[in-house]
């Protein structure tokens, strides 16, 4: 599970003196860095946020037709993805703000990236899947071999 952490440095005064704070300067930095919005979004449970044009530019290939821009295009795309992959990505994963789209879980973003990669390079994606399956089978064979040996303890998680 992904738990990103961010460090932001706020300078409380111009002279770098301890125990002195200029509230106007601090609030300007907090607003400029988008910390208030970031905290609100994180508290509401959304791990990913992007302006509509960025989201559409990145994932437009997942839609079979032409998308309109802005919020309407993002809503079209999200509805199509939820319809096609409803078991993995329900409609409740999406939220739409005035200028940005919000996605609840990091796993949804990972799935979107997988779908995008599969659409852009089907042969490369198929090769990647085959390689992953080979690695899984090798791991299972190794586990089976270790489990069949006597006299020891084997913990499989």
CSV table of N, CA and C in Angstrom, one decimal:
chain,number,residue,atom,x,y,z
A,1,UNK,N,0.8,-1.2,0.0
A,1,UNK,CA,0.0,0.0,0.0
A,1,UNK,C,0.9,1.2,0.0
A,2,UNK,N,0.5,2.2,-0.7
A,2,UNK,CA,1.3,3.4,-0.9
A,2,UNK,C,0.9,4.5,0.1
A,3,UNK,N,1.9,5.0,0.8
A,3,UNK,CA,1.7,6.1,1.8
A,3,UNK,C,2.7,7.2,1.6
A,4,UNK,N,2.4,8.1,0.6
A,4,UNK,CA,3.4,9.1,0.3
A,4,UNK,C,3.5,10.1,1.5
A,5,UNK,N,4.7,10.7,1.6
A,5,UNK,CA,4.9,11.7,2.6
A,5,UNK,C,5.6,12.9,1.9
A,6,UNK,N,5.2,14.1,2.4
A,6,UNK,CA,5.8,15.3,1.8
A,6,UNK,C,6.4,16.1,2.8
A,7,UNK,N,7.5,16.8,2.5
A,7,UNK,CA,8.1,17.7,3.4
A,7,UNK,C,8.1,19.1,2.7
A,8,UNK,N,7.5,20.0,3.4
A,8,UNK,CA,7.5,21.4,2.9
A,8,UNK,C,8.1,22.3,3.9
A,9,UNK,N,9.0,23.2,3.4
A,9,UNK,CA,9.7,24.1,4.3
A,9,UNK,C,9.0,25.4,4.3
A,10,UNK,N,8.6,25.9,5.4
A,10,UNK,CA,7.9,27.2,5.5
A,10,UNK,C,8.9,28.1,6.3
A,11,UNK,N,9.2,29.3,5.8
A,11,UNK,CA,10.1,30.2,6.5
A,11,UNK,C,9.2,31.2,7.2
A,12,UNK,N,9.3,31.2,8.5
A,12,UNK,CA,8.4,32.0,9.3
A,12,UNK,C,8.7,33.5,9.3
A,13,UNK,N,9.9,33.9,9.0
A,13,UNK,CA,10.3,35.4,9.0
A,13,UNK,C,11.4,35.6,8.0
A,14,UNK,N,11.6,36.9,7.7
A,14,UNK,CA,12.7,37.3,6.8
A,14,UNK,C,14.1,37.2,7.3
A,15,UNK,N,14.2,37.4,8.6
A,15,UNK,CA,15.5,37.5,9.2
A,15,UNK,C,16.0,36.1,9.8
A,16,UNK,N,15.2,35.1,9.6
A,16,UNK,CA,15.6,33.8,10.1
A,16,UNK,C,15.8,33.7,11.6
A,17,UNK,N,15.1,34.5,12.3
A,17,UNK,CA,15.3,34.6,13.8
A,17,UNK,C,14.3,33.6,14.5
A,18,UNK,N,14.8,32.9,15.5
A,18,UNK,CA,13.9,32.0,16.2
A,18,UNK,C,12.8,32.7,17.0
A,19,UNK,N,11.7,32.0,17.1
A,19,UNK,CA,10.6,32.4,17.9
A,19,UNK,C,9.9,33.7,17.3
A,20,UNK,N,10.1,34.0,16.1
A,20,UNK,CA,9.4,35.1,15.5
A,20,UNK,C,8.7,34.6,14.2
A,21,UNK,N,7.4,35.0,14.1
A,21,UNK,CA,6.6,34.5,13.0
A,21,UNK,C,5.9,35.7,12.4
A,22,UNK,N,5.9,35.8,11.1
A,22,UNK,CA,5.2,36.8,10.3
A,22,UNK,C,4.0,36.0,9.7
A,23,UNK,N,2.8,36.2,10.3
A,23,UNK,CA,1.6,35.4,9.8
A,23,UNK,C,1.3,35.6,8.3
A,24,UNK,N,1.4,36.8,7.8
A,24,UNK,CA,1.2,37.1,6.4
A,24,UNK,C,2.1,36.3,5.5
A,25,UNK,N,3.4,36.2,5.9
A,25,UNK,CA,4.4,35.5,5.1
A,25,UNK,C,4.1,34.0,5.1
A,26,UNK,N,3.7,33.5,6.3
A,26,UNK,CA,3.4,32.0,6.4
A,26,UNK,C,2.2,31.7,5.6
A,27,UNK,N,1.1,32.5,5.7
A,27,UNK,CA,-0.1,32.2,5.0
A,27,UNK,C,0.1,32.2,3.5
A,28,UNK,N,1.0,33.2,3.0
A,28,UNK,CA,1.3,33.3,1.6
A,28,UNK,C,2.0,32.0,1.1
A,29,UNK,N,2.9,31.5,1.9
A,29,UNK,CA,3.6,30.3,1.5
A,29,UNK,C,2.7,29.1,1.5
A,30,UNK,N,1.8,29.0,2.5
A,30,UNK,CA,0.9,27.9,2.6
A,30,UNK,C,0.0,27.8,1.4
A,31,UNK,N,-0.6,29.0,1.0
A,31,UNK,CA,-1.4,29.1,-0.1
A,31,UNK,C,-0.7,28.8,-1.4
A,32,UNK,N,0.5,29.3,-1.5
A,32,UNK,CA,1.3,29.2,-2.8
A,32,UNK,C,1.7,27.7,-3.0
A,33,UNK,N,2.0,27.0,-1.9
A,33,UNK,CA,2.3,25.6,-2.0
A,33,UNK,C,1.1,24.6,-2.2
A,34,UNK,N,-0.1,25.2,-2.0
A,34,UNK,CA,-1.3,24.4,-2.1
A,34,UNK,C,-1.5,23.5,-1.0
A,35,UNK,N,-1.0,23.8,0.2
A,35,UNK,CA,-1.1,22.9,1.3
A,35,UNK,C,-2.5,22.8,1.9
A,36,UNK,N,-3.3,23.8,1.9
A,36,UNK,CA,-4.6,23.8,2.4
A,36,UNK,C,-5.5,22.8,1.5
A,37,UNK,N,-5.4,23.0,0.2
A,37,UNK,CA,-6.1,22.1,-0.7
A,37,UNK,C,-5.6,20.7,-0.6
A,38,UNK,N,-4.3,20.5,-0.5
A,38,UNK,CA,-3.7,19.1,-0.3
A,38,UNK,C,-4.3,18.4,0.9
A,39,UNK,N,-4.3,19.1,2.0
A,39,UNK,CA,-4.8,18.6,3.3
A,39,UNK,C,-6.3,18.2,3.2
A,40,UNK,N,-7.1,19.1,2.5
A,40,UNK,CA,-8.5,18.9,2.4
A,40,UNK,C,-8.8,17.6,1.5
A,41,UNK,N,-8.0,17.5,0.4
A,41,UNK,CA,-8.1,16.4,-0.5
A,41,UNK,C,-7.7,15.1,0.3
A,42,UNK,N,-6.6,15.1,1.0
A,42,UNK,CA,-6.2,13.9,1.7
A,42,UNK,C,-7.1,13.5,2.8
A,43,UNK,N,-7.7,14.5,3.5
A,43,UNK,CA,-8.6,14.2,4.5
A,43,UNK,C,-9.9,13.6,4.0
A,44,UNK,N,-10.3,14.0,2.8
A,44,UNK,CA,-11.5,13.5,2.2
A,44,UNK,C,-11.3,12.1,1.6
A,45,UNK,N,-10.1,11.6,1.5
A,45,UNK,CA,-9.8,10.3,1.1
A,45,UNK,C,-9.4,10.1,-0.3
A,46,UNK,N,-9.0,11.1,-1.0
A,46,UNK,CA,-8.6,11.0,-2.4
A,46,UNK,C,-7.1,11.0,-2.6
A,47,UNK,N,-6.6,9.9,-3.1
A,47,UNK,CA,-5.1,9.8,-3.2
A,47,UNK,C,-4.5,10.4,-4.5
A,48,UNK,N,-5.4,10.7,-5.5
A,48,UNK,CA,-4.9,11.2,-6.8
A,48,UNK,C,-5.8,12.3,-7.2
A,49,UNK,N,-5.2,13.4,-7.7
A,49,UNK,CA,-5.9,14.5,-8.2
A,49,UNK,C,-5.2,15.1,-9.4
A,50,UNK,N,-5.9,15.5,-10.4
A,50,UNK,CA,-5.3,16.0,-11.6
A,50,UNK,C,-6.2,17.0,-12.3
A,51,UNK,N,-5.7,18.0,-12.9
A,51,UNK,CA,-6.6,18.9,-13.7
A,51,UNK,C,-7.2,18.0,-14.9
A,52,UNK,N,-8.4,18.4,-15.3
A,52,UNK,CA,-9.1,17.6,-16.3
A,52,UNK,C,-8.2,17.4,-17.6
A,53,UNK,N,-7.6,18.5,-18.0
A,53,UNK,CA,-6.8,18.3,-19.3
A,53,UNK,C,-5.7,17.4,-19.1
A,54,UNK,N,-5.0,17.3,-18.0
A,54,UNK,CA,-3.9,16.4,-17.8
A,54,UNK,C,-4.5,15.0,-17.7
A,55,UNK,N,-5.6,14.8,-17.0
A,55,UNK,CA,-6.2,13.4,-16.9
A,55,UNK,C,-6.6,12.9,-18.3
A,56,UNK,N,-7.3,13.8,-19.1
A,56,UNK,CA,-7.7,13.4,-20.4
A,56,UNK,C,-6.6,13.1,-21.3
A,57,UNK,N,-5.5,14.0,-21.3
A,57,UNK,CA,-4.4,13.7,-22.1
A,57,UNK,C,-3.7,12.4,-21.8
A,58,UNK,N,-3.7,12.0,-20.6
A,58,UNK,CA,-3.0,10.8,-20.2
A,58,UNK,C,-3.8,9.5,-20.5
A,59,UNK,N,-5.1,9.6,-20.3
A,59,UNK,CA,-6.0,8.4,-20.4
A,59,UNK,C,-7.0,8.4,-21.5
A,60,UNK,N,-6.9,9.3,-22.5
A,60,UNK,CA,-7.9,9.4,-23.5
A,60,UNK,C,-8.0,8.2,-24.4
A,61,UNK,N,-6.9,7.4,-24.5
A,61,UNK,CA,-6.9,6.2,-25.4
A,61,UNK,C,-7.8,5.1,-24.8
A,62,UNK,N,-8.2,5.2,-23.5
A,62,UNK,CA,-9.1,4.2,-23.0
A,62,UNK,C,-10.5,4.4,-23.4
A,63,UNK,N,-10.8,5.5,-24.1
A,63,UNK,CA,-12.1,5.8,-24.6
A,63,UNK,C,-12.2,5.5,-26.1
A,64,UNK,N,-13.2,4.8,-26.6
A,64,UNK,CA,-13.2,4.3,-28.0
A,64,UNK,C,-13.5,5.5,-29.0
A,65,UNK,N,-14.1,6.5,-28.5
A,65,UNK,CA,-14.5,7.6,-29.5
A,65,UNK,C,-13.7,8.9,-29.1
A,66,UNK,N,-14.4,10.0,-29.6
A,66,UNK,CA,-13.8,11.3,-29.3
A,66,UNK,C,-14.4,11.9,-28.0
A,67,UNK,N,-13.5,12.4,-27.2
A,67,UNK,CA,-13.9,13.0,-25.9
A,67,UNK,C,-14.0,14.5,-26.0
A,68,UNK,N,-15.0,15.1,-25.3
A,68,UNK,CA,-15.0,16.6,-25.2
A,68,UNK,C,-14.0,16.9,-24.1
A,69,UNK,N,-13.7,18.2,-24.0
A,69,UNK,CA,-12.7,18.6,-23.0
A,69,UNK,C,-13.3,18.9,-21.7
A,70,UNK,N,-12.5,19.2,-20.7
A,70,UNK,CA,-12.9,19.7,-19.4
A,70,UNK,C,-13.6,18.6,-18.6
A,71,UNK,N,-14.5,19.1,-17.7
A,71,UNK,CA,-15.2,18.2,-16.8
A,71,UNK,C,-16.1,17.2,-17.6
A,72,UNK,N,-16.7,17.6,-18.7
A,72,UNK,CA,-17.6,16.7,-19.4
A,72,UNK,C,-16.8,15.6,-20.0
A,73,UNK,N,-15.7,15.8,-20.5
A,73,UNK,CA,-14.8,14.7,-21.1
A,73,UNK,C,-14.3,13.8,-20.0
A,74,UNK,N,-14.0,14.4,-18.9
A,74,UNK,CA,-13.5,13.5,-17.8
A,74,UNK,C,-14.6,12.7,-17.2
A,75,UNK,N,-15.8,13.2,-17.2
A,75,UNK,CA,-17.0,12.4,-16.7
A,75,UNK,C,-17.3,11.3,-17.7
A,76,UNK,N,-17.2,11.6,-19.0
A,76,UNK,CA,-17.5,10.6,-20.1
A,76,UNK,C,-16.5,9.5,-19.9
A,77,UNK,N,-15.2,9.8,-19.8
A,77,UNK,CA,-14.1,8.8,-19.7
A,77,UNK,C,-14.3,8.0,-18.4
A,78,UNK,N,-14.6,8.6,-17.3
A,78,UNK,CA,-14.7,7.9,-16.0
A,78,UNK,C,-16.0,7.0,-16.1
A,79,UNK,N,-17.1,7.4,-16.7
A,79,UNK,CA,-18.2,6.6,-16.8
A,79,UNK,C,-18.0,5.4,-17.7
A,80,UNK,N,-17.2,5.6,-18.8
A,80,UNK,CA,-16.9,4.5,-19.7
A,80,UNK,C,-16.0,3.5,-18.9
A,81,UNK,N,-15.0,3.9,-18.2
A,81,UNK,CA,-14.1,3.0,-17.5
A,81,UNK,C,-14.8,2.3,-16.4
A,82,UNK,N,-15.7,2.9,-15.7
A,82,UNK,CA,-16.5,2.3,-14.6
A,82,UNK,C,-17.5,1.2,-15.2
A,83,UNK,N,-18.0,1.5,-16.4
A,83,UNK,CA,-18.9,0.6,-17.1
A,83,UNK,C,-18.1,-0.6,-17.6
A,84,UNK,N,-17.0,-0.4,-18.1
A,84,UNK,CA,-16.2,-1.5,-18.7
A,84,UNK,C,-15.5,-2.3,-17.6
A,85,UNK,N,-15.0,-1.7,-16.6
A,85,UNK,CA,-14.3,-2.3,-15.5
A,85,UNK,C,-15.0,-2.1,-14.2
A,86,UNK,N,-16.3,-2.2,-14.1
A,86,UNK,CA,-17.1,-2.0,-12.9
A,86,UNK,C,-16.7,-2.8,-11.7
A,87,UNK,N,-16.2,-4.0,-11.9
A,87,UNK,CA,-15.9,-4.8,-10.8
A,87,UNK,C,-14.6,-4.3,-10.1
A,88,UNK,N,-13.7,-3.8,-10.9
A,88,UNK,CA,-12.4,-3.3,-10.3
A,88,UNK,C,-12.5,-1.8,-10.0
A,89,UNK,N,-13.2,-1.0,-10.8
A,89,UNK,CA,-13.2,0.4,-10.6
A,89,UNK,C,-14.7,0.9,-10.6
A,90,UNK,N,-15.3,0.9,-9.4
A,90,UNK,CA,-16.7,1.4,-9.3
A,90,UNK,C,-16.8,2.9,-9.5
A,91,UNK,N,-18.0,3.4,-9.7
A,91,UNK,CA,-18.3,4.8,-9.9
A,91,UNK,C,-17.9,5.6,-8.7
A,92,UNK,N,-17.9,5.0,-7.5
A,92,UNK,CA,-17.6,5.7,-6.3
A,92,UNK,C,-16.2,6.1,-6.2
A,93,UNK,N,-15.3,5.6,-7.1
A,93,UNK,CA,-13.9,5.9,-7.1
A,93,UNK,C,-13.6,7.3,-7.5
A,94,UNK,N,-14.6,7.9,-8.3
A,94,UNK,CA,-14.4,9.2,-8.9
A,94,UNK,C,-15.1,10.3,-8.2
A,95,UNK,N,-14.5,11.5,-8.2
A,95,UNK,CA,-15.1,12.7,-7.8
A,95,UNK,C,-14.7,13.8,-8.7
A,96,UNK,N,-15.5,14.8,-8.9
A,96,UNK,CA,-15.2,15.9,-9.9
A,96,UNK,C,-15.4,17.2,-9.2
A,97,UNK,N,-14.3,18.0,-9.2
A,97,UNK,CA,-14.2,19.3,-8.7
A,97,UNK,C,-14.5,20.3,-9.8
A,98,UNK,N,-14.2,21.6,-9.5
A,98,UNK,CA,-14.4,22.6,-10.5
A,98,UNK,C,-13.4,22.6,-11.6
A,99,UNK,N,-12.2,22.1,-11.2
A,99,UNK,CA,-11.1,22.1,-12.3
A,99,UNK,C,-10.3,20.8,-12.3
A,100,UNK,N,-10.6,19.9,-11.3
A,100,UNK,CA,-9.8,18.7,-11.2
A,100,UNK,C,-10.7,17.4,-11.0
A,101,UNK,N,-10.1,16.3,-11.4
A,101,UNK,CA,-10.7,15.0,-11.1
A,101,UNK,C,-10.0,14.4,-9.9
A,102,UNK,N,-10.7,13.7,-9.1
A,102,UNK,CA,-10.1,13.0,-7.9
A,102,UNK,C,-10.4,11.5,-8.0
A,103,UNK,N,-9.4,10.7,-7.6
A,103,UNK,CA,-9.6,9.3,-7.6
A,103,UNK,C,-9.2,8.8,-6.2
A,104,UNK,N,-10.1,7.9,-5.6
A,104,UNK,CA,-10.0,7.5,-4.2
A,104,UNK,C,-8.7,6.7,-3.9
A,105,UNK,N,-8.5,5.6,-4.6
A,105,UNK,CA,-7.5,4.7,-4.1
A,105,UNK,C,-6.3,4.7,-5.1
A,106,UNK,N,-5.1,4.5,-4.6
A,106,UNK,CA,-3.9,4.4,-5.5
A,106,UNK,C,-4.0,3.2,-6.4
A,107,UNK,N,-4.7,2.1,-5.9
A,107,UNK,CA,-4.8,0.9,-6.8
A,107,UNK,C,-5.6,1.2,-8.1
A,108,UNK,N,-6.6,2.1,-8.0
A,108,UNK,CA,-7.3,2.5,-9.2
A,108,UNK,C,-6.4,3.2,-10.2
A,109,UNK,N,-5.5,4.0,-9.7
A,109,UNK,CA,-4.6,4.7,-10.6
A,109,UNK,C,-3.6,3.7,-11.2
A,110,UNK,N,-3.2,2.8,-10.4
A,110,UNK,CA,-2.3,1.7,-11.0
A,110,UNK,C,-3.0,0.9,-12.1
A,111,UNK,N,-4.3,0.6,-11.9
A,111,UNK,CA,-5.0,-0.1,-12.9
A,111,UNK,C,-5.2,0.7,-14.1
A,112,UNK,N,-5.5,2.0,-14.0
A,112,UNK,CA,-5.6,2.9,-15.1
A,112,UNK,C,-4.3,2.9,-15.9
A,113,UNK,N,-3.2,3.0,-15.2
A,113,UNK,CA,-1.9,2.9,-15.9
A,113,UNK,C,-1.7,1.6,-16.7
A,114,UNK,N,-2.1,0.5,-16.0
A,114,UNK,CA,-2.0,-0.8,-16.7
A,114,UNK,C,-2.9,-0.8,-18.0
A,115,UNK,N,-4.1,-0.4,-17.9
A,115,UNK,CA,-5.0,-0.3,-19.0
A,115,UNK,C,-4.4,0.5,-20.1
A,116,UNK,N,-3.8,1.7,-19.7
A,116,UNK,CA,-3.2,2.6,-20.7
A,116,UNK,C,-2.1,1.9,-21.4
A,117,UNK,N,-1.2,1.2,-20.6
A,117,UNK,CA,0.0,0.6,-21.2
A,117,UNK,C,-0.5,-0.5,-22.2
A,118,UNK,N,-1.5,-1.3,-21.8
A,118,UNK,CA,-2.0,-2.4,-22.6
A,118,UNK,C,-2.6,-1.8,-23.9
A,119,UNK,N,-3.2,-0.6,-23.9
A,119,UNK,CA,-3.8,0.0,-25.1
A,119,UNK,C,-2.7,0.6,-26.0
A,120,UNK,N,-1.7,1.2,-25.4
A,120,UNK,CA,-0.6,1.8,-26.2
A,120,UNK,C,0.3,0.8,-26.8
A,121,UNK,N,0.7,-0.3,-26.1
A,121,UNK,CA,1.6,-1.3,-26.6
A,121,UNK,C,1.1,-2.7,-26.3
A,122,UNK,N,0.2,-3.2,-27.1
A,122,UNK,CA,-0.4,-4.5,-26.8
A,122,UNK,C,0.6,-5.6,-26.8
A,123,UNK,N,1.6,-5.6,-27.7
A,123,UNK,CA,2.6,-6.7,-27.8
A,123,UNK,C,3.5,-6.6,-26.6
A,124,UNK,N,4.0,-5.4,-26.3
A,124,UNK,CA,4.9,-5.3,-25.1
A,124,UNK,C,4.2,-5.6,-23.8
A,125,UNK,N,2.9,-5.2,-23.7
A,125,UNK,CA,2.1,-5.6,-22.5
A,125,UNK,C,1.9,-7.1,-22.4
A,126,UNK,N,1.6,-7.7,-23.5
A,126,UNK,CA,1.5,-9.2,-23.5
A,126,UNK,C,2.7,-9.9,-23.1
A,127,UNK,N,3.9,-9.4,-23.6
A,127,UNK,CA,5.2,-10.0,-23.2
A,127,UNK,C,5.4,-9.8,-21.7
A,128,UNK,N,5.0,-8.6,-21.2
A,128,UNK,CA,5.2,-8.3,-19.8
A,128,UNK,C,4.3,-9.3,-18.9
A,129,UNK,N,3.1,-9.5,-19.4
A,129,UNK,CA,2.2,-10.4,-18.7
A,129,UNK,C,2.7,-11.8,-18.7
A,130,UNK,N,3.2,-12.3,-19.8
A,130,UNK,CA,3.8,-13.7,-19.9
A,130,UNK,C,5.0,-13.8,-19.0
A,131,UNK,N,5.8,-12.8,-18.9
A,131,UNK,CA,7.0,-12.8,-18.1
A,131,UNK,C,6.6,-12.9,-16.6
A,132,UNK,N,5.5,-12.1,-16.3
A,132,UNK,CA,5.0,-12.2,-14.9
A,132,UNK,C,4.5,-13.6,-14.5
A,133,UNK,N,3.7,-14.2,-15.5
A,133,UNK,CA,3.2,-15.5,-15.3
A,133,UNK,C,4.3,-16.5,-15.1
A,134,UNK,N,5.4,-16.4,-15.9
A,134,UNK,CA,6.5,-17.3,-15.7
A,134,UNK,C,7.1,-17.2,-14.3
A,135,UNK,N,7.3,-16.0,-13.9
A,135,UNK,CA,7.8,-15.7,-12.6
A,135,UNK,C,6.9,-16.3,-11.5
A,136,UNK,N,5.6,-16.1,-11.6
A,136,UNK,CA,4.7,-16.7,-10.7
A,136,UNK,C,4.8,-18.2,-10.6
A,137,UNK,N,4.8,-18.9,-11.8
A,137,UNK,CA,4.9,-20.3,-11.9
A,137,UNK,C,6.2,-20.8,-11.2
A,138,UNK,N,7.3,-20.1,-11.5
A,138,UNK,CA,8.6,-20.5,-10.9
A,138,UNK,C,8.6,-20.4,-9.4
A,139,UNK,N,7.9,-19.3,-8.9
A,139,UNK,CA,7.8,-19.1,-7.4
A,139,UNK,C,7.0,-20.3,-6.8
A,140,UNK,N,5.9,-20.7,-7.5
A,140,UNK,CA,5.0,-21.7,-7.0
A,140,UNK,C,5.8,-23.1,-7.0
A,141,UNK,N,6.6,-23.3,-8.1
A,141,UNK,CA,7.4,-24.6,-8.1
A,141,UNK,C,8.4,-24.6,-7.0
A,142,UNK,N,9.0,-23.4,-6.7
A,142,UNK,CA,10.0,-23.4,-5.6
A,142,UNK,C,9.3,-23.6,-4.3
A,143,UNK,N,8.2,-23.0,-4.1
A,143,UNK,CA,7.4,-23.2,-2.8
A,143,UNK,C,7.0,-24.7,-2.7
A,144,UNK,N,6.6,-25.3,-3.7
A,144,UNK,CA,6.2,-26.7,-3.7
A,144,UNK,C,7.4,-27.6,-3.4
A,145,UNK,N,8.5,-27.3,-4.0
A,145,UNK,CA,9.8,-28.0,-3.7
A,145,UNK,C,10.2,-27.9,-2.3
A,146,UNK,N,10.2,-26.7,-1.7
A,146,UNK,CA,10.5,-26.5,-0.3
A,146,UNK,C,9.6,-27.2,0.6
A,147,UNK,N,8.3,-27.1,0.3
A,147,UNK,CA,7.2,-27.7,1.1
A,147,UNK,C,7.3,-29.2,1.2
A,148,UNK,N,7.8,-29.8,0.1
A,148,UNK,CA,7.8,-31.3,0.1
A,148,UNK,C,9.0,-31.9,0.8
A,149,UNK,N,10.0,-31.1,1.0
A,149,UNK,CA,11.2,-31.5,1.8
A,149,UNK,C,10.8,-31.8,3.2
A,150,UNK,N,11.3,-32.9,3.8
A,150,UNK,CA,10.9,-33.3,5.1
A,150,UNK,C,11.9,-32.7,6.1
A,151,UNK,N,11.4,-32.7,7.4
A,151,UNK,CA,12.3,-32.3,8.5
A,151,UNK,C,12.4,-30.8,8.7
A,152,UNK,N,11.7,-30.0,8.0
A,152,UNK,CA,11.9,-28.6,8.2
A,152,UNK,C,10.6,-27.9,8.4
A,153,UNK,N,10.7,-26.7,8.5
A,153,UNK,CA,9.4,-25.8,8.6
A,153,UNK,C,9.3,-24.9,7.4
A,154,UNK,N,8.2,-24.8,6.9
A,154,UNK,CA,8.0,-23.9,5.8
A,154,UNK,C,6.8,-23.0,6.0
A,155,UNK,N,7.0,-21.7,5.9
A,155,UNK,CA,6.0,-20.7,6.1
A,155,UNK,C,5.7,-20.1,4.7
A,156,UNK,N,4.5,-20.3,4.2
A,156,UNK,CA,4.1,-19.7,3.0
A,156,UNK,C,3.0,-18.6,3.2
A,157,UNK,N,3.3,-17.4,2.8
A,157,UNK,CA,2.4,-16.3,3.1
A,157,UNK,C,1.7,-15.9,1.8
